[in-house]
PDB file of C-alpha atoms in Angstrom:
ATOM      1  CA  UNK A  23      61.247 140.369  92.927  1.00  0.00           C
ATOM      2  CA  UNK A  24      59.089 140.405  89.792  1.00  0.00           C
ATOM      3  CA  UNK A  25      59.631 138.274  86.685  1.00  0.00           C
ATOM      4  CA  UNK A  26      57.977 139.247  83.424  1.00  0.00           C
ATOM      5  CA  UNK A  27      56.021 136.250  82.190  1.00  0.00           C
ATOM      6  CA  UNK A  28      56.420 135.651  78.462  1.00  0.00           C
ATOM      7  CA  UNK A  29      54.164 132.850  77.295  1.00  0.00           C
ATOM      8  CA  UNK A  30      55.649 130.032  75.254  1.00  0.00           C
ATOM      9  CA  UNK A  31      52.395 129.384  73.395  1.00  0.00           C
ATOM     10  CA  UNK A  32      52.233 133.049  72.302  1.00  0.00           C
ATOM     11  CA  UNK A  33      55.828 133.194  71.111  1.00  0.00           C
ATOM     12  CA  UNK A  34      56.943 132.649  67.521  1.00  0.00           C
ATOM     13  CA  UNK A  35      58.664 129.264  67.130  1.00  0.00           C
ATOM     14  CA  UNK A  36      61.624 130.934  65.460  1.00  0.00           C
ATOM     15  CA  UNK A  37      61.367 134.214  67.339  1.00  0.00           C
ATOM     16  CA  UNK A  38      64.345 136.481  67.769  1.00  0.00           C
ATOM     17  CA  UNK A  39      64.869 135.717  71.456  1.00  0.00           C
ATOM     18  CA  UNK A  40      65.150 131.972  70.816  1.00  0.00           C
ATOM     19  CA  UNK A  41      67.318 132.344  67.692  1.00  0.00           C
ATOM     20  CA  UNK A  42      69.717 134.771  69.340  1.00  0.00           C
ATOM     21  CA  UNK A  43      70.128 132.890  72.621  1.00  0.00           C
ATOM     22  CA  UNK A  44      70.027 129.351  71.164  1.00  0.00           C
ATOM     23  CA  UNK A  45      69.343 128.370  74.756  1.00  0.00           C
ATOM     24  CA  UNK A  46      65.764 127.948  75.911  1.00  0.00           C
ATOM     25  CA  UNK A  47      64.264 127.854  79.388  1.00  0.00           C
ATOM     26  CA  UNK A  48      60.724 126.504  79.523  1.00  0.00           C
ATOM     27  CA  UNK A  49      59.270 126.882  82.982  1.00  0.00           C
ATOM     28  CA  UNK A  50      55.991 126.343  84.768  1.00  0.00           C
ATOM     29  CA  UNK A  51      54.147 129.665  84.903  1.00  0.00           C
ATOM     30  CA  UNK A  52      53.456 129.371  88.631  1.00  0.00           C
ATOM     31  CA  UNK A  53      57.179 129.564  89.374  1.00  0.00           C
ATOM     32  CA  UNK A  54      57.254 133.199  88.222  1.00  0.00           C
ATOM     33  CA  UNK A  55      54.943 133.991  91.143  1.00  0.00           C
ATOM     34  CA  UNK A  56      56.108 131.412  93.678  1.00  0.00           C
ATOM     35  CA  UNK A  57      59.884 131.434  93.091  1.00  0.00           C
ATOM     36  CA  UNK A  58      60.737 134.408  90.838  1.00  0.00           C
ATOM     37  CA  UNK A  59      64.367 134.428  91.992  1.00  0.00           C
ATOM     38  CA  UNK A  60      64.852 130.897  90.624  1.00  0.00           C
ATOM     39  CA  UNK A  61      63.250 131.786  87.302  1.00  0.00           C
ATOM     40  CA  UNK A  62      65.489 134.874  87.058  1.00  0.00           C
ATOM     41  CA  UNK A  63      68.578 132.803  87.872  1.00  0.00           C
ATOM     42  CA  UNK A  64      67.880 130.140  85.244  1.00  0.00           C
ATOM     43  CA  UNK A  65      66.707 132.700  82.675  1.00  0.00           C
ATOM     44  CA  UNK A  66      70.154 134.325  82.476  1.00  0.00           C
ATOM     45  CA  UNK A  67      71.531 133.828  78.973  1.00  0.00           C
ATOM     46  CA  UNK A  68      68.427 131.957  77.837  1.00  0.00           C
ATOM     47  CA  UNK A  69      65.159 132.765  76.131  1.00  0.00           C
ATOM     48  CA  UNK A  70      62.772 132.183  79.047  1.00  0.00           C
ATOM     49  CA  UNK A  71      59.211 131.185  78.218  1.00  0.00           C
ATOM     50  CA  UNK A  72      56.427 130.122  80.561  1.00  0.00           C
ATOM     51  CA  UNK A  73      53.858 127.370  80.061  1.00  0.00           C
ATOM     52  CA  UNK A  74      50.953 126.280  82.218  1.00  0.00           C
ATOM     53  CA  UNK A  75      49.594 122.870  81.300  1.00  0.00           C
ATOM     54  CA  UNK A  76      46.481 123.575  83.346  1.00  0.00           C
ATOM     55  CA  UNK A  77      45.632 126.011  80.537  1.00  0.00           C
ATOM     56  CA  UNK A  78      47.314 124.406  77.522  1.00  0.00           C
ATOM     57  CA  UNK A  79      46.939 120.792  76.466  1.00  0.00           C
ATOM     58  CA  UNK A  80      50.231 118.925  76.467  1.00  0.00           C
ATOM     59  CA  UNK A  81      49.779 118.001  72.787  1.00  0.00           C
ATOM     60  CA  UNK A  82      49.691 121.685  71.854  1.00  0.00           C
ATOM     61  CA  UNK A  83      52.877 122.263  73.832  1.00  0.00           C
ATOM     62  CA  UNK A  84      54.628 119.300  72.179  1.00  0.00           C
ATOM     63  CA  UNK A  85      53.632 120.465  68.693  1.00  0.00           C
ATOM     64  CA  UNK A  86      54.834 124.009  69.375  1.00  0.00           C
ATOM     65  CA  UNK A  87      58.124 122.839  70.877  1.00  0.00           C
ATOM     66  CA  UNK A  88      58.660 120.478  67.935  1.00  0.00           C
ATOM     67  CA  UNK A  89      58.260 123.543  65.710  1.00  0.00           C
ATOM     68  CA  UNK A  90      61.016 125.313  67.654  1.00  0.00           C
ATOM     69  CA  UNK A  91      63.309 122.293  67.509  1.00  0.00           C
ATOM     70  CA  UNK A  92      62.775 121.894  63.759  1.00  0.00           C
ATOM     71  CA  UNK A  93      63.658 125.531  63.049  1.00  0.00           C
ATOM     72  CA  UNK A  94      66.243 126.633  65.601  1.00  0.00           C
ATOM     73  CA  UNK A  95      69.439 124.686  66.334  1.00  0.00           C
ATOM     74  CA  UNK A  96      69.308 124.952  70.121  1.00  0.00           C
ATOM     75  CA  UNK A  97      72.447 124.446  72.176  1.00  0.00           C
ATOM     76  CA  UNK A  98      70.467 123.804  75.341  1.00  0.00           C
ATOM     77  CA  UNK A  99      66.925 123.287  76.579  1.00  0.00           C
ATOM     78  CA  UNK A 100      66.169 123.668  80.288  1.00  0.00           C
ATOM     79  CA  UNK A 101      62.842 122.662  81.849  1.00  0.00           C
ATOM     80  CA  UNK A 102      62.116 124.094  85.305  1.00  0.00           C
ATOM     81  CA  UNK A 103      58.963 123.184  87.216  1.00  0.00           C
ATOM     82  CA  UNK A 104      57.668 122.545  90.681  1.00  0.00           C
ATOM     83  CA  UNK A 105      57.937 118.949  91.796  1.00  0.00           C
ATOM     84  CA  UNK A 106      54.830 116.889  92.410  1.00  0.00           C
ATOM     85  CA  UNK A 107      52.478 118.734  90.061  1.00  0.00           C
ATOM     86  CA  UNK A 108      50.522 116.459  87.767  1.00  0.00           C
ATOM     87  CA  UNK A 109      50.497 119.273  85.205  1.00  0.00           C
ATOM     88  CA  UNK A 110      54.159 120.275  85.443  1.00  0.00           C
ATOM     89  CA  UNK A 111      55.443 116.715  85.091  1.00  0.00           C
ATOM     90  CA  UNK A 112      53.884 116.801  81.631  1.00  0.00           C
ATOM     91  CA  UNK A 113      56.267 119.624  80.627  1.00  0.00           C
ATOM     92  CA  UNK A 114      59.192 117.294  81.212  1.00  0.00           C
ATOM     93  CA  UNK A 115      57.508 114.451  79.357  1.00  0.00           C
ATOM     94  CA  UNK A 116      56.477 116.817  76.567  1.00  0.00           C
ATOM     95  CA  UNK A 117      60.059 117.965  76.027  1.00  0.00           C
ATOM     96  CA  UNK A 118      61.252 114.375  75.679  1.00  0.00           C
ATOM     97  CA  UNK A 119      58.373 113.637  73.284  1.00  0.00           C
ATOM     98  CA  UNK A 120      59.136 116.665  71.090  1.00  0.00           C
ATOM     99  CA  UNK A 121      62.816 115.698  70.920  1.00  0.00           C
ATOM    100  CA  UNK A 122      61.836 112.193  69.857  1.00  0.00           C
ATOM    101  CA  UNK A 123      59.333 113.402  67.252  1.00  0.00           C
ATOM    102  CA  UNK A 124      61.796 115.790  65.632  1.00  0.00           C
ATOM    103  CA  UNK A 125      64.854 113.601  66.141  1.00  0.00           C
ATOM    104  CA  UNK A 126      66.701 116.534  67.662  1.00  0.00           C
ATOM    105  CA  UNK A 127      69.862 116.099  69.665  1.00  0.00           C
ATOM    106  CA  UNK A 128      69.859 118.908  72.210  1.00  0.00           C
ATOM    107  CA  UNK A 129      71.423 119.069  75.651  1.00  0.00           C
ATOM    108  CA  UNK A 130      68.439 118.968  78.026  1.00  0.00           C
ATOM    109  CA  UNK A 131      68.340 119.782  81.716  1.00  0.00           C
ATOM    110  CA  UNK A 132      65.252 118.712  83.632  1.00  0.00           C
ATOM    111  CA  UNK A 133      64.976 120.594  86.931  1.00  0.00           C
ATOM    112  CA  UNK A 134      62.313 120.557  89.641  1.00  0.00           C
ATOM    113  CA  UNK A 135      61.878 122.794  92.653  1.00  0.00           C
ATOM    114  CA  UNK A 136      61.347 120.881  95.876  1.00  0.00           C
ATOM    115  CA  UNK A 137      61.354 122.638  99.242  1.00  0.00           C
ATOM    116  CA  UNK A 138      63.075 125.701  97.786  1.00  0.00           C
ATOM    117  CA  UNK A 139      65.908 123.713  96.228  1.00  0.00           C
ATOM    118  CA  UNK A 140      66.436 122.935  92.558  1.00  0.00           C
ATOM    119  CA  UNK A 141      66.853 119.212  91.953  1.00  0.00           C
ATOM    120  CA  UNK A 142      68.244 117.909  88.638  1.00  0.00           C
ATOM    121  CA  UNK A 143      66.239 115.055  87.105  1.00  0.00           C
ATOM    122  CA  UNK A 144      67.649 112.653  84.526  1.00  0.00           C
ATOM    123  CA  UNK A 145      65.878 112.084  81.197  1.00  0.00           C
ATOM    124  CA  UNK A 146      65.709 108.427  82.257  1.00  0.00           C
ATOM    125  CA  UNK A 147      63.647 109.391  85.322  1.00  0.00           C
ATOM    126  CA  UNK A 148      61.321 111.483  83.136  1.00  0.00           C
ATOM    127  CA  UNK A 149      60.815 108.528  80.831  1.00  0.00           C
ATOM    128  CA  UNK A 150      60.304 106.151  83.739  1.00  0.00           C
ATOM    129  CA  UNK A 151      57.576 108.414  85.141  1.00  0.00           C
ATOM    130  CA  UNK A 152      55.463 107.511  82.105  1.00  0.00           C
ATOM    131  CA  UNK A 153      55.520 103.806  82.922  1.00  0.00           C
ATOM    132  CA  UNK A 154      53.636 103.084  86.126  1.00  0.00           C
ATOM    133  CA  UNK A 155      54.145  99.326  85.816  1.00  0.00           C
ATOM    134  CA  UNK A 156      57.929  99.801  85.836  1.00  0.00           C
ATOM    135  CA  UNK A 157      57.724 102.085  88.849  1.00  0.00           C
ATOM    136  CA  UNK A 158      55.522  99.532  90.573  1.00  0.00           C
ATOM    137  CA  UNK A 159      58.156  96.841  89.989  1.00  0.00           C
ATOM    138  CA  UNK A 160      60.875  99.140  91.384  1.00  0.00           C
ATOM    139  CA  UNK A 161      58.792  99.856  94.462  1.00  0.00           C
ATOM    140  CA  UNK A 162      57.969  96.189  94.915  1.00  0.00           C
ATOM    141  CA  UNK A 163      54.471  96.977  96.159  1.00  0.00           C
ATOM    142  CA  UNK A 164      52.647  94.865  93.532  1.00  0.00           C
ATOM    143  CA  UNK A 165      49.580  97.051  93.222  1.00  0.00           C
ATOM    144  CA  UNK A 166      48.790  97.339  96.916  1.00  0.00           C
ATOM    145  CA  UNK A 167      45.434  99.037  97.303  1.00  0.00           C
ATOM    146  CA  UNK A 168      45.294 102.605  98.546  1.00  0.00           C
ATOM    147  CA  UNK A 169      41.854 102.004  99.978  1.00  0.00           C
ATOM    148  CA  UNK A 170      39.944 103.736  97.195  1.00  0.00           C
TER     149      UNK A 170
END
């Protein structure tokens, strides 16, 4: 299966695809190559745009997404990435940041691919991932050294 990759950073913030669908899928570019069937499944009925935060700084992504949110009344925003990628986790955090900056109220689905399965992630978990001290308290490991 092949999925055409349309880049989010090269797309107009109020482009026709986004305005007509009013549902947006932002996905990690690598998924189009690694799991094209999942991208195709989640792209149905949505404007599907790819982002790679190995190539684009997260601040650029947040600013661009804020531009979309300010101009198009989205009904839904879905974020689909691989799990465990230090770059892809920033897509999830970036979406939450853009929503906060613009003050938009949009239904958001955070999804990660782990072992071939799609796992829903709560916005609370995305926010928590930004705060290592809170995670440390939850784990109860109190800064145990990793040997580095």
